[in-house]
mmCIF file of C-alpha atoms in Angstrom:
data_model
loop_
_atom_site.group_PDB
_atom_site.id
_atom_site.type_symbol
_atom_site.label_atom_id
_atom_site.label_comp_id
_atom_site.label_asym_id
_atom_site.label_seq_id
_atom_site.Cartn_x
_atom_site.Cartn_y
_atom_site.Cartn_z
ATOM 1 C CA MET A 4 0.000 0.000 0.000
ATOM 2 C CA ALA A 5 1.258 3.500 -0.862
ATOM 3 C CA ALA A 6 1.561 6.038 1.912
ATOM 4 C CA PRO A 7 -1.112 8.741 1.991
ATOM 5 C CA GLY A 8 -0.438 11.392 -0.662
ATOM 6 C CA GLN A 9 1.961 9.145 -2.658
ATOM 7 C CA ALA A 10 1.313 7.310 -5.920
ATOM 8 C CA PRO A 11 1.768 3.531 -5.847
ATOM 9 C CA ALA A 12 5.466 2.705 -6.189
ATOM 10 C CA ALA A 13 4.859 -0.113 -8.671
ATOM 11 C CA ALA A 14 2.914 2.221 -10.954
ATOM 12 C CA LEU A 15 5.655 4.861 -10.719
ATOM 13 C CA ARG A 16 8.310 2.308 -11.640
ATOM 14 C CA ALA A 17 6.238 1.104 -14.583
ATOM 15 C CA VAL A 18 5.366 4.532 -15.969
ATOM 16 C CA LEU A 19 8.607 6.370 -15.213
ATOM 17 C CA LYS A 20 11.037 3.628 -16.164
ATOM 18 C CA PRO A 21 14.491 5.150 -16.952
ATOM 19 C CA SER A 22 15.719 4.895 -20.551
ATOM 20 C CA GLY A 23 18.808 3.034 -21.602
ATOM 21 C CA PRO A 24 21.157 4.197 -24.389
ATOM 22 C CA LEU A 25 19.722 4.550 -27.912
ATOM 23 C CA PRO A 26 21.315 2.854 -30.934
ATOM 24 C CA THR A 27 24.319 4.930 -32.011
ATOM 25 C CA GLU A 28 22.790 5.767 -35.428
ATOM 26 C CA SER A 29 19.566 7.217 -33.971
ATOM 27 C CA LEU A 30 18.622 10.691 -35.277
ATOM 28 C CA PRO A 31 16.018 13.078 -33.877
ATOM 29 C CA VAL A 32 12.704 13.036 -35.758
ATOM 30 C CA ARG A 33 12.184 16.179 -37.800
ATOM 31 C CA GLY A 34 10.103 16.769 -40.911
ATOM 32 C CA TYR A 35 10.309 19.394 -43.622
ATOM 33 C CA ASP A 36 9.523 22.985 -42.624
ATOM 34 C CA PHE A 37 7.552 24.762 -45.351
ATOM 35 C CA SER A 38 8.073 28.158 -43.721
ATOM 36 C CA GLY A 39 10.958 28.825 -46.082
ATOM 37 C CA GLY A 40 8.900 27.887 -49.125
ATOM 38 C CA PRO A 41 8.880 24.696 -51.196
ATOM 39 C CA ASP A 42 12.263 23.114 -51.944
ATOM 40 C CA HIS A 43 11.635 19.685 -53.379
ATOM 41 C CA ALA A 44 15.228 18.479 -53.036
ATOM 42 C CA ALA A 45 15.290 19.499 -49.381
ATOM 43 C CA LEU A 46 11.882 17.900 -48.879
ATOM 44 C CA LEU A 47 13.200 14.553 -50.113
ATOM 45 C CA ARG A 48 16.318 14.896 -47.957
ATOM 46 C CA SER A 49 14.085 15.492 -44.942
ATOM 47 C CA PHE A 50 12.553 12.035 -45.445
ATOM 48 C CA ARG A 51 15.565 10.566 -43.609
ATOM 49 C CA THR A 52 14.310 11.991 -40.288
ATOM 50 C CA THR A 53 10.577 11.907 -41.045
ATOM 51 C CA GLY A 54 10.068 8.285 -40.039
ATOM 52 C CA PHE A 55 8.054 5.344 -41.357
ATOM 53 C CA GLN A 56 8.315 4.725 -45.127
ATOM 54 C CA ALA A 57 9.855 8.155 -45.708
ATOM 55 C CA THR A 58 12.907 6.974 -43.743
ATOM 56 C CA SER A 59 12.905 3.687 -45.674
ATOM 57 C CA PHE A 60 12.927 5.779 -48.861
ATOM 58 C CA ALA A 61 16.051 7.610 -47.661
ATOM 59 C CA GLN A 62 17.701 4.289 -46.816
ATOM 60 C CA ALA A 63 16.862 3.024 -50.321
ATOM 61 C CA VAL A 64 18.525 6.144 -51.773
ATOM 62 C CA ASP A 65 21.667 5.302 -49.803
ATOM 63 C CA GLU A 66 21.604 1.680 -50.957
ATOM 64 C CA ILE A 67 21.262 2.651 -54.620
ATOM 65 C CA HIS A 68 24.104 5.161 -54.269
ATOM 66 C CA ARG A 69 26.237 2.296 -52.956
ATOM 67 C CA MET A 70 25.275 0.240 -56.020
ATOM 68 C CA ILE A 71 26.240 3.066 -58.364
ATOM 69 C CA ALA A 72 29.560 3.680 -56.620
ATOM 70 C CA ALA A 73 30.397 -0.026 -56.888
ATOM 71 C CA LYS A 74 29.278 -0.115 -60.541
ATOM 72 C CA LEU A 75 31.634 2.718 -61.448
ATOM 73 C CA GLU A 76 34.679 1.109 -59.819
ATOM 74 C CA PRO A 77 37.149 -0.084 -62.477
ATOM 75 C CA LEU A 78 37.967 -3.778 -62.745
ATOM 76 C CA SER A 79 41.386 -5.360 -62.938
ATOM 77 C CA GLU A 80 42.293 -7.296 -66.088
ATOM 78 C CA GLU A 81 41.621 -10.551 -64.258
ATOM 79 C CA GLU A 82 38.226 -9.303 -63.102
ATOM 80 C CA ARG A 83 37.362 -8.118 -66.603
ATOM 81 C CA ALA A 84 38.157 -11.543 -67.985
ATOM 82 C CA ARG A 85 35.976 -13.168 -65.341
ATOM 83 C CA ALA A 86 33.093 -10.768 -66.033
ATOM 84 C CA ALA A 87 33.334 -11.594 -69.740
ATOM 85 C CA LEU A 88 32.558 -15.231 -68.901
ATOM 86 C CA GLY A 89 29.103 -14.066 -67.886
ATOM 87 C CA GLY A 90 28.551 -12.353 -71.218
ATOM 88 C CA ALA A 91 28.691 -8.885 -69.696
ATOM 89 C CA ALA A 92 28.660 -6.210 -72.404
ATOM 90 C CA ALA A 93 30.655 -3.786 -70.259
ATOM 91 C CA ALA A 94 32.687 -5.178 -67.390
ATOM 92 C CA LEU A 95 32.030 -2.886 -64.452
ATOM 93 C CA GLY A 96 32.272 -3.192 -60.718
ATOM 94 C CA CYS A 97 28.601 -4.004 -60.005
ATOM 95 C CA THR A 98 26.006 -5.652 -62.214
ATOM 96 C CA ILE A 99 22.624 -4.061 -61.493
ATOM 97 C CA PHE A 100 19.505 -6.176 -62.022
ATOM 98 C CA LEU A 101 16.271 -4.209 -62.458
ATOM 99 C CA GLY A 102 12.987 -6.101 -62.175
ATOM 100 C CA PHE A 103 9.565 -4.597 -62.789
ATOM 101 C CA THR A 104 6.026 -5.859 -63.225
ATOM 102 C CA SER A 105 3.949 -5.104 -66.304
ATOM 103 C CA ASN A 106 1.603 -2.599 -64.656
ATOM 104 C CA LEU A 107 4.533 -0.221 -64.211
ATOM 105 C CA VAL A 108 5.163 -0.224 -67.963
ATOM 106 C CA SER A 109 1.464 0.433 -68.513
ATOM 107 C CA SER A 110 1.902 3.442 -66.229
ATOM 108 C CA GLY A 111 4.177 6.435 -66.658
ATOM 109 C CA VAL A 112 6.944 4.620 -64.761
ATOM 110 C CA ARG A 113 7.805 3.274 -68.216
ATOM 111 C CA GLU A 114 9.573 6.555 -68.995
ATOM 112 C CA THR A 115 11.683 6.296 -65.826
ATOM 113 C CA ILE A 116 12.727 2.740 -66.690
ATOM 114 C CA ARG A 117 13.441 3.744 -70.279
ATOM 115 C CA TYR A 118 15.709 6.554 -69.020
ATOM 116 C CA LEU A 119 17.806 4.075 -67.030
ATOM 117 C CA VAL A 120 18.107 1.687 -69.976
ATOM 118 C CA GLN A 121 18.757 4.463 -72.496
ATOM 119 C CA HIS A 122 21.701 5.730 -70.466
ATOM 120 C CA ASP A 123 23.103 2.264 -69.724
ATOM 121 C CA MET A 124 22.595 2.689 -65.979
ATOM 122 C CA VAL A 125 21.382 -0.875 -65.367
ATOM 123 C CA ASP A 126 22.689 -4.147 -66.745
ATOM 124 C CA VAL A 127 19.976 -6.818 -66.719
ATOM 125 C CA LEU A 128 16.189 -6.398 -66.957
ATOM 126 C CA VAL A 129 13.615 -8.930 -65.802
ATOM 127 C CA THR A 130 9.928 -8.416 -66.491
ATOM 128 C CA THR A 131 6.760 -10.264 -67.406
ATOM 129 C CA ALA A 132 5.199 -10.640 -70.849
ATOM 130 C CA GLY A 133 3.094 -7.554 -70.167
ATOM 131 C CA GLY A 134 6.217 -5.542 -69.390
ATOM 132 C CA VAL A 135 7.412 -6.265 -72.927
ATOM 133 C CA GLU A 136 4.184 -5.989 -74.884
ATOM 134 C CA GLU A 137 2.892 -2.858 -73.119
ATOM 135 C CA ASP A 138 6.154 -1.110 -73.972
ATOM 136 C CA LEU A 139 5.820 -2.053 -77.642
ATOM 137 C CA ILE A 140 2.084 -1.359 -77.851
ATOM 138 C CA LYS A 141 2.597 2.160 -76.499
ATOM 139 C CA CYS A 142 4.710 2.827 -79.596
ATOM 140 C CA LEU A 143 1.653 1.984 -81.689
ATOM 141 C CA ALA A 144 -1.132 3.638 -79.666
ATOM 142 C CA PRO A 145 -1.481 5.347 -76.275
ATOM 143 C CA THR A 146 -2.808 4.139 -72.932
ATOM 144 C CA TYR A 147 -5.177 6.540 -71.161
ATOM 145 C CA ILE A 148 -5.953 7.681 -67.617
ATOM 146 C CA GLY A 149 -9.323 6.377 -66.427
ATOM 147 C CA ASP A 150 -10.773 5.559 -63.012
ATOM 148 C CA PHE A 151 -10.587 2.602 -60.634
ATOM 149 C CA ASN A 152 -14.378 2.628 -60.311
ATOM 150 C CA LEU A 153 -15.359 2.219 -63.967
ATOM 151 C CA ARG A 154 -17.614 -0.847 -64.323
ATOM 152 C CA GLY A 155 -16.041 -3.868 -65.952
ATOM 153 C CA GLN A 156 -19.244 -4.830 -67.741
ATOM 154 C CA ASP A 157 -19.558 -1.414 -69.382
ATOM 155 C CA LEU A 158 -15.906 -1.399 -70.405
ATOM 156 C CA ARG A 159 -16.080 -4.905 -71.844
ATOM 157 C CA GLN A 160 -19.061 -3.990 -74.004
ATOM 158 C CA SER A 161 -17.078 -0.993 -75.298
ATOM 159 C CA GLY A 162 -13.917 -2.986 -76.012
ATOM 160 C CA ILE A 163 -11.866 -1.127 -73.399
ATOM 161 C CA ASN A 164 -9.513 -2.890 -70.974
ATOM 162 C CA ARG A 165 -8.781 -1.518 -67.497
ATOM 163 C CA ILE A 166 -5.441 -1.701 -65.655
ATOM 164 C CA GLY A 167 -6.186 -0.096 -62.284
ATOM 165 C CA ASN A 168 -7.123 3.450 -63.256
ATOM 166 C CA LEU A 169 -5.592 3.144 -66.733
ATOM 167 C CA LEU A 170 -7.547 2.340 -69.895
ATOM 168 C CA VAL A 171 -6.306 0.446 -72.941
ATOM 169 C CA PRO A 172 -8.592 0.323 -76.010
ATOM 170 C CA ASN A 173 -8.722 -3.204 -77.372
ATOM 171 C CA ASP A 174 -7.883 -1.708 -80.767
ATOM 172 C CA ASN A 175 -4.345 -1.291 -79.400
ATOM 173 C CA TYR A 176 -3.968 -5.061 -79.251
ATOM 174 C CA CYS A 177 -5.360 -5.384 -82.780
ATOM 175 C CA LYS A 178 -2.662 -2.973 -83.963
ATOM 176 C CA PHE A 179 -0.118 -5.028 -82.042
ATOM 177 C CA GLU A 180 -1.257 -8.194 -83.826
ATOM 178 C CA ASP A 181 -0.943 -6.496 -87.225
ATOM 179 C CA TRP A 182 2.606 -5.403 -86.355
ATOM 180 C CA LEU A 183 3.750 -8.625 -84.702
ATOM 181 C CA MET A 184 2.468 -11.361 -87.019
ATOM 182 C CA PRO A 185 4.860 -10.683 -89.921
ATOM 183 C CA ILE A 186 7.798 -10.596 -87.483
ATOM 184 C CA LEU A 187 6.812 -13.985 -86.073
ATOM 185 C CA GLY A 188 6.758 -15.318 -89.625
ATOM 186 C CA GLN A 189 10.267 -13.960 -90.231
ATOM 187 C CA MET A 190 11.480 -15.584 -87.013
ATOM 188 C CA VAL A 191 10.158 -18.983 -88.097
ATOM 189 C CA ASP A 192 11.824 -18.491 -91.506
ATOM 190 C CA GLU A 193 15.171 -17.699 -89.892
ATOM 191 C CA GLN A 194 14.823 -20.667 -87.556
ATOM 192 C CA GLU A 195 14.201 -23.034 -90.458
ATOM 193 C CA THR A 196 16.596 -21.621 -93.066
ATOM 194 C CA GLN A 197 19.409 -20.108 -90.961
ATOM 195 C CA GLY A 198 19.291 -22.254 -87.852
ATOM 196 C CA ALA A 199 18.363 -19.285 -85.661
ATOM 197 C CA ARG A 200 17.943 -20.263 -81.999
ATOM 198 C CA TRP A 201 15.365 -18.067 -80.349
ATOM 199 C CA THR A 202 15.231 -17.414 -76.650
ATOM 200 C CA PRO A 203 12.810 -15.040 -74.932
ATOM 201 C CA SER A 204 15.592 -12.459 -74.565
ATOM 202 C CA ARG A 205 16.593 -12.751 -78.243
ATOM 203 C CA MET A 206 12.967 -12.416 -79.284
ATOM 204 C CA ILE A 207 12.578 -9.295 -77.121
ATOM 205 C CA ALA A 208 15.764 -7.812 -78.593
ATOM 206 C CA ARG A 209 14.429 -8.510 -82.089
ATOM 207 C CA LEU A 210 11.135 -6.796 -81.273
ATOM 208 C CA GLY A 211 13.009 -3.836 -79.806
ATOM 209 C CA LYS A 212 14.984 -3.502 -83.012
ATOM 210 C CA GLU A 213 11.869 -3.831 -85.164
ATOM 211 C CA ILE A 214 9.891 -1.219 -83.223
ATOM 212 C CA ASN A 215 12.757 1.250 -83.832
ATOM 213 C CA ASN A 216 11.288 3.837 -81.486
ATOM 214 C CA PRO A 217 13.408 5.724 -78.914
ATOM 215 C CA GLU A 218 10.426 5.925 -76.547
ATOM 216 C CA SER A 219 10.681 2.158 -76.065
ATOM 217 C CA ILE A 220 12.480 0.318 -73.260
ATOM 218 C CA CYS A 221 13.024 -2.657 -75.577
ATOM 219 C CA TYR A 222 14.526 -0.434 -78.274
ATOM 220 C CA TRP A 223 17.201 0.900 -75.915
ATOM 221 C CA ALA A 224 17.818 -2.486 -74.336
ATOM 222 C CA GLN A 225 18.762 -4.062 -77.663
ATOM 223 C CA LYS A 226 20.745 -0.989 -78.684
ATOM 224 C CA ASN A 227 22.781 -1.053 -75.471
ATOM 225 C CA ASN A 228 23.037 -4.850 -75.371
ATOM 226 C CA ILE A 229 21.100 -5.088 -72.106
ATOM 227 C CA PRO A 230 19.336 -8.458 -71.896
ATOM 228 C CA VAL A 231 15.617 -8.458 -71.085
ATOM 229 C CA LEU A 232 14.731 -11.747 -69.407
ATOM 230 C CA SER A 233 11.098 -12.859 -69.400
ATOM 231 C CA PRO A 234 10.777 -16.580 -68.658
ATOM 232 C CA ALA A 235 6.954 -16.347 -68.799
ATOM 233 C CA LEU A 236 6.916 -14.509 -72.124
ATOM 234 C CA THR A 237 3.836 -16.395 -73.329
ATOM 235 C CA ASP A 238 1.700 -15.223 -70.371
ATOM 236 C CA GLY A 239 0.072 -12.216 -72.018
ATOM 237 C CA SER A 240 -0.850 -10.705 -75.360
ATOM 238 C CA LEU A 241 2.464 -11.885 -76.802
ATOM 239 C CA GLY A 242 1.476 -15.436 -75.919
ATOM 240 C CA ASP A 243 -1.955 -14.900 -77.485
ATOM 241 C CA MET A 244 -0.331 -13.790 -80.737
ATOM 242 C CA ILE A 245 2.183 -16.650 -80.693
ATOM 243 C CA PHE A 246 -0.751 -19.024 -80.137
ATOM 244 C CA PHE A 247 -2.744 -17.599 -83.066
ATOM 245 C CA HIS A 248 0.333 -17.557 -85.305
ATOM 246 C CA SER A 249 1.084 -21.204 -84.529
ATOM 247 C CA TYR A 250 -2.050 -22.175 -86.469
ATOM 248 C CA LYS A 251 -0.849 -20.281 -89.538
ATOM 249 C CA ARG A 252 2.803 -21.242 -89.239
ATOM 250 C CA PRO A 253 3.652 -23.778 -86.539
ATOM 251 C CA GLY A 254 7.189 -24.473 -85.368
ATOM 252 C CA LEU A 255 8.493 -21.441 -83.463
ATOM 253 C CA VAL A 256 10.692 -22.573 -80.563
ATOM 254 C CA LEU A 257 11.790 -20.403 -77.612
ATOM 255 C CA ASP A 258 14.599 -21.844 -75.468
ATOM 256 C CA ILE A 259 14.165 -20.723 -71.851
ATOM 257 C CA VAL A 260 17.116 -22.813 -70.633
ATOM 258 C CA GLU A 261 19.636 -20.706 -72.532
ATOM 259 C CA ASP A 262 18.176 -17.574 -70.933
ATOM 260 C CA LEU A 263 18.419 -19.247 -67.525
ATOM 261 C CA ARG A 264 22.133 -19.787 -68.108
ATOM 262 C CA LEU A 265 22.418 -16.156 -69.210
ATOM 263 C CA ILE A 266 20.893 -14.587 -66.092
ATOM 264 C CA ASN A 267 22.676 -16.964 -63.724
ATOM 265 C CA SER A 268 26.012 -16.320 -65.428
ATOM 266 C CA GLN A 269 25.492 -12.566 -65.158
ATOM 267 C CA ALA A 270 25.281 -13.036 -61.390
ATOM 268 C CA ILE A 271 27.970 -15.692 -60.966
ATOM 269 C CA PHE A 272 30.736 -13.847 -62.804
ATOM 270 C CA ALA A 273 30.042 -10.334 -61.534
ATOM 271 C CA ARG A 274 32.355 -8.733 -58.986
ATOM 272 C CA LYS A 275 29.315 -7.392 -57.118
ATOM 273 C CA THR A 276 25.606 -7.354 -57.831
ATOM 274 C CA GLY A 277 22.699 -5.077 -56.975
ATOM 275 C CA MET A 278 18.980 -5.811 -57.162
ATOM 276 C CA ILE A 279 16.288 -3.167 -57.646
ATOM 277 C CA ILE A 280 12.941 -4.948 -57.720
ATOM 278 C CA LEU A 281 9.654 -3.140 -58.294
ATOM 279 C CA GLY A 282 6.711 -5.348 -57.417
ATOM 280 C CA GLY A 283 6.779 -9.060 -56.729
ATOM 281 C CA GLY A 284 6.002 -12.414 -58.248
ATOM 282 C CA LEU A 285 8.137 -13.851 -61.000
ATOM 283 C CA VAL A 286 10.380 -10.823 -61.517
ATOM 284 C CA LYS A 287 11.340 -10.672 -57.843
ATOM 285 C CA HIS A 288 12.171 -14.329 -57.472
ATOM 286 C CA HIS A 289 13.892 -14.753 -60.860
ATOM 287 C CA ILE A 290 16.439 -12.066 -59.984
ATOM 288 C CA ALA A 291 16.878 -13.226 -56.399
ATOM 289 C CA ASN A 292 17.338 -16.856 -57.453
ATOM 290 C CA ALA A 293 20.021 -15.875 -59.971
ATOM 291 C CA ASN A 294 21.863 -14.149 -57.129
ATOM 292 C CA LEU A 295 21.666 -17.327 -55.060
ATOM 293 C CA MET A 296 24.220 -18.682 -57.558
ATOM 294 C CA ARG A 297 26.795 -16.249 -56.100
ATOM 295 C CA ASN A 298 25.693 -16.670 -52.464
ATOM 296 C CA GLY A 299 23.659 -13.480 -52.543
ATOM 297 C CA ALA A 300 23.426 -9.953 -53.910
ATOM 298 C CA ASP A 301 25.599 -7.271 -52.351
ATOM 299 C CA PHE A 302 22.956 -4.522 -52.594
ATOM 300 C CA SER A 303 19.167 -4.790 -52.676
ATOM 301 C CA VAL A 304 16.145 -2.498 -52.812
ATOM 302 C CA TYR A 305 12.572 -3.781 -52.901
ATOM 303 C CA VAL A 306 9.613 -1.492 -53.613
ATOM 304 C CA ASN A 307 6.212 -3.112 -53.215
ATOM 305 C CA THR A 308 3.050 -3.117 -51.117
ATOM 306 C CA ALA A 309 2.890 -6.863 -50.397
ATOM 307 C CA GLN A 310 2.876 -8.246 -46.841
ATOM 308 C CA GLU A 311 4.650 -11.339 -45.561
ATOM 309 C CA PHE A 312 1.891 -12.862 -43.380
ATOM 310 C CA ASP A 313 0.672 -15.182 -46.177
ATOM 311 C CA GLY A 314 4.126 -16.608 -46.815
ATOM 312 C CA SER A 315 4.283 -15.290 -50.383
ATOM 313 C CA ASP A 316 7.607 -14.500 -51.991
ATOM 314 C CA SER A 317 6.106 -11.224 -53.191
ATOM 315 C CA GLY A 318 5.617 -10.069 -49.605
ATOM 316 C CA ALA A 319 8.794 -11.532 -48.156
ATOM 317 C CA ARG A 320 11.140 -9.022 -46.545
ATOM 318 C CA PRO A 321 14.812 -8.982 -47.590
ATOM 319 C CA ASP A 322 15.818 -10.895 -44.469
ATOM 320 C CA GLU A 323 13.957 -13.949 -45.758
ATOM 321 C CA ALA A 324 16.132 -13.809 -48.891
ATOM 322 C CA VAL A 325 19.208 -13.725 -46.617
ATOM 323 C CA SER A 326 18.092 -17.063 -45.162
ATOM 324 C CA TRP A 327 18.095 -18.563 -48.679
ATOM 325 C CA GLY A 328 21.475 -17.132 -49.670
ATOM 326 C CA LYS A 329 19.896 -14.731 -52.181
ATOM 327 C CA ILE A 330 21.135 -11.624 -50.334
ATOM 328 C CA ARG A 331 24.506 -11.637 -48.582
ATOM 329 C CA MET A 332 24.573 -11.875 -44.819
ATOM 330 C CA ASP A 333 26.602 -8.658 -44.465
ATOM 331 C CA ALA A 334 24.392 -6.642 -46.867
ATOM 332 C CA THR A 335 22.159 -3.720 -45.872
ATOM 333 C CA PRO A 336 19.022 -4.348 -47.987
ATOM 334 C CA VAL A 337 15.995 -2.055 -47.889
ATOM 335 C CA LYS A 338 12.310 -2.637 -48.508
ATOM 336 C CA VAL A 339 10.052 0.354 -49.121
ATOM 337 C CA TYR A 340 6.391 -0.454 -48.584
ATOM 338 C CA ALA A 341 4.931 1.843 -51.222
ATOM 339 C CA ASP A 342 3.387 2.116 -54.666
ATOM 340 C CA ALA A 343 6.299 2.194 -57.108
ATOM 341 C CA SER A 344 4.479 4.729 -59.287
ATOM 342 C CA LEU A 345 4.956 7.208 -56.445
ATOM 343 C CA VAL A 346 8.360 6.158 -55.201
ATOM 344 C CA PHE A 347 10.499 4.923 -58.080
ATOM 345 C CA PRO A 348 10.696 8.184 -60.085
ATOM 346 C CA LEU A 349 11.755 9.930 -56.858
ATOM 347 C CA LEU A 350 14.379 7.261 -56.171
ATOM 348 C CA VAL A 351 15.836 7.742 -59.642
ATOM 349 C CA ALA A 352 15.768 11.529 -59.212
ATOM 350 C CA GLU A 353 17.814 11.186 -56.030
ATOM 351 C CA THR A 354 20.307 8.632 -57.375
ATOM 352 C CA PHE A 355 20.935 7.779 -61.040
ATOM 353 C CA ALA A 356 19.809 11.146 -62.403
ATOM 354 C CA GLN A 357 22.296 12.892 -60.125
ATOM 355 C CA ARG A 358 25.128 10.802 -61.580
ATOM 356 C CA ALA A 359 24.016 11.117 -65.219
ATOM 357 C CA ASP A 360 27.405 12.456 -66.318
ATOM 358 C CA ALA A 361 29.021 9.140 -65.352
ATOM 359 C CA PHE A 362 26.895 7.148 -67.796
ATOM 360 C CA SER A 363 26.160 6.912 -71.535
ATOM 361 C CA SER A 364 24.563 9.879 -73.298
ATOM 362 C CA GLY A 365 21.951 7.554 -74.838
ATOM 363 C CA THR A 366 21.820 8.840 -78.429
ATOM 364 C CA ALA A 367 19.242 7.269 -80.727
ATOM 365 C CA GLY A 368 20.125 5.844 -84.132
ATOM 366 C CA ASP A 369 22.587 3.239 -85.351
#
């Protein structure tokens, strides 16, 4: 019992428990002060001490800067020879894998990705079939802003497809079929008469060359010899067109095993590797599994909204990848829980775009 006029001692001890020392890297929380007017660069810098996902954003900026610094480190002759075993077009200190889901290419994030590929800032791309076809289709006809709440039944009757709050007229896919079918015929001809061996990445490079449009990710990828890996290339409109074409001209073969050797070799023979993965599913795991072949990536940034409670790989935090050997035990990986359409352009603005002078000028033409 407490003495009269005194609070209970047990309650005092519980409520007024003394603090121990904070972690040495702890910073005081402070957000951006708009009193001095808007300064967007300063606003982004203030994210470091804002907390929550803003602080994760700042940590992702740091991790990507570490990737870039490692990429720009020169290799010794021995290291260059080793990197060449992986088929690297330019032997640099860090091979950067960029993975992205198709919805991001449907969105305006396409232009951010294209910028990185155009200026040779990343080394290996992994995406889904939609990430390839949406890039090519946008060279033929635009995608439009719509609304998440538009009724599917009404849109279907009007021949309009919805991707979130984006709208794609079905005519776009008809134009894509008209453009693609002759190319598929040429590929079968070259396979039969010249012994051409098609892989998904070679097919994507061919389509990038054929589209011949500097707004395209695939165009710049083939121009800069950046492989685009898509092991599920048939899972989309491209697969639909390949299916229809097989009735007119059967026989096209795509070798996914050769592409598997390609992506794994890019990881195995690199001095260091970095992973930037936007979204989840196939693109996330395909890159991470390639990095298992070298006992883990040195640098990693995930941007997605998935949670881990259901055990999905999409929602898994980087530490789960450490347990599999897909990220190195001494790495400092970052996951930003956010919509990549908001975050990724800002990440690029704070990292690659600030080092643009260290990379290729990205001039169109042969």
